[in-house]
Amino acid sequence: MIFHSINTYNAGRPLMLSTDKSMFRSVNMSAIAEAFGKIESKFNASAAAGLDVVFQFNVDGETFHLVVADNACKLAEGEHNDPTVTLIMDHATLEEIISGDLNGMQAFMAGRLRTEGDMMLATRLSDLFGI
């Protein structure tokens, strides 16, 4: 990690500013993980009857997946070996979808969301998670 000293002092110690961009990635990663926690908390088990699917999300290069089976939902970090559908977007798009400012179809039509796999399954996200 590279640090640059500046002339501001904090409790007698120089204030150090990092130029290491990986620090920003970890902050963004935490925000993405938090966003997926919000999605998981909105799970509607009654809408999942008969489903056994994996929704995989690639957000700004970070991957998470939601396994929906037996009327339950489990969130995991990383890639699944056989996702049913993968949704690819940036963090801003994910936050707008979660907040309700943007729906998935609008994001898809605007080119802000791409899918791989069973695209029609992606339309079930609103029933399953209220997003």
Short mmCIF file of C-alpha atoms in Angstrom, two decimals, residues 25-109:
data_model
loop_
_atom_site.label_atom_id
_atom_site.label_comp_id
_atom_site.label_asym_id
_atom_site.label_seq_id
_atom_site.Cartn_x
_atom_site.Cartn_y
_atom_site.Cartn_z
CA ARG A 25 -13.24 -1.95 -3.83
CA SER A 26 -13.71 -3.46 -0.36
CA VAL A 27 -16.01 -0.60 0.65
CA ASN A 28 -18.07 -1.09 -2.53
CA MET A 29 -18.03 -4.87 -1.93
CA SER A 30 -19.55 -4.31 1.52
CA ALA A 31 -22.28 -2.14 -0.01
CA ILE A 32 -23.04 -4.85 -2.56
CA ALA A 33 -23.18 -7.55 0.13
CA GLU A 34 -25.50 -5.32 2.17
CA ALA A 35 -27.75 -4.85 -0.87
CA PHE A 36 -28.07 -8.62 -1.25
CA GLY A 37 -28.92 -8.93 2.43
CA LYS A 38 -31.83 -6.55 1.75
CA ILE A 39 -32.99 -8.73 -1.13
CA GLU A 40 -32.84 -11.92 0.95
CA SER A 41 -34.82 -10.27 3.77
CA LYS A 42 -37.68 -9.52 1.33
CA PHE A 43 -38.13 -13.19 0.36
CA ASN A 44 -41.76 -14.28 -0.09
CA ALA A 45 -41.80 -18.03 0.60
CA SER A 46 -45.37 -18.48 -0.62
CA ALA A 47 -44.34 -17.28 -4.10
CA ALA A 48 -41.60 -19.93 -4.21
CA ALA A 49 -43.86 -22.99 -4.16
CA GLY A 50 -42.48 -25.64 -6.51
CA LEU A 51 -39.34 -23.69 -7.43
CA ASP A 52 -35.83 -25.13 -7.36
CA VAL A 53 -33.73 -22.42 -9.03
CA VAL A 54 -30.56 -20.37 -8.68
CA PHE A 55 -30.50 -16.64 -9.37
CA GLN A 56 -26.91 -15.54 -9.85
CA PHE A 57 -25.95 -11.86 -9.80
CA ASN A 58 -22.78 -10.33 -11.17
CA VAL A 59 -22.55 -6.79 -9.84
CA ASP A 60 -19.47 -4.75 -10.70
CA GLY A 61 -17.46 -7.96 -10.99
CA GLU A 62 -18.62 -9.39 -7.64
CA THR A 63 -20.80 -12.49 -7.78
CA PHE A 64 -23.56 -13.63 -5.42
CA HIS A 65 -26.29 -16.20 -5.85
CA LEU A 66 -29.67 -16.90 -4.31
CA VAL A 67 -30.78 -20.52 -4.15
CA VAL A 68 -34.57 -20.79 -4.00
CA ALA A 69 -35.78 -24.30 -3.15
CA ASP A 70 -38.27 -25.93 -0.79
CA ASN A 71 -39.95 -22.56 -0.12
CA ALA A 72 -36.68 -21.22 1.28
CA CYS A 73 -34.00 -18.85 0.10
CA LYS A 74 -30.29 -18.96 0.80
CA LEU A 75 -27.83 -16.23 -0.16
CA ALA A 76 -24.21 -17.14 -0.90
CA GLU A 77 -21.22 -15.20 -2.10
CA GLY A 78 -19.41 -16.38 -5.22
CA GLU A 79 -20.40 -18.24 -8.34
CA HIS A 80 -22.79 -21.18 -8.38
CA ASN A 81 -21.74 -24.15 -10.54
CA ASP A 82 -25.08 -24.27 -12.40
CA PRO A 83 -27.15 -21.06 -12.10
CA THR A 84 -30.60 -21.07 -13.68
CA VAL A 85 -30.28 -17.40 -14.62
CA THR A 86 -27.49 -14.85 -14.23
CA LEU A 87 -28.24 -11.14 -13.99
CA ILE A 88 -25.41 -8.73 -14.79
CA MET A 89 -25.54 -5.08 -13.72
CA ASP A 90 -23.69 -2.34 -11.88
CA HIS A 91 -24.14 -1.44 -8.21
CA ALA A 92 -26.16 1.71 -8.96
CA THR A 93 -28.68 -0.31 -11.00
CA LEU A 94 -28.98 -2.90 -8.22
CA GLU A 95 -29.66 -0.20 -5.61
CA GLU A 96 -32.28 1.45 -7.82
CA ILE A 97 -34.05 -1.89 -8.33
CA ILE A 98 -34.00 -2.69 -4.60
CA SER A 99 -35.31 0.77 -3.68
CA GLY A 100 -38.12 0.53 -6.23
CA ASP A 101 -36.88 3.51 -8.26
CA LEU A 102 -36.32 1.19 -11.24
CA ASN A 103 -37.90 -2.13 -12.13
CA GLY A 104 -36.01 -4.98 -13.72
CA MET A 105 -37.79 -4.71 -17.06
CA GLN A 106 -36.94 -1.00 -17.31
CA ALA A 107 -33.31 -1.77 -16.47
CA PHE A 108 -33.23 -4.53 -19.08
CA MET A 109 -34.80 -2.38 -21.81
#
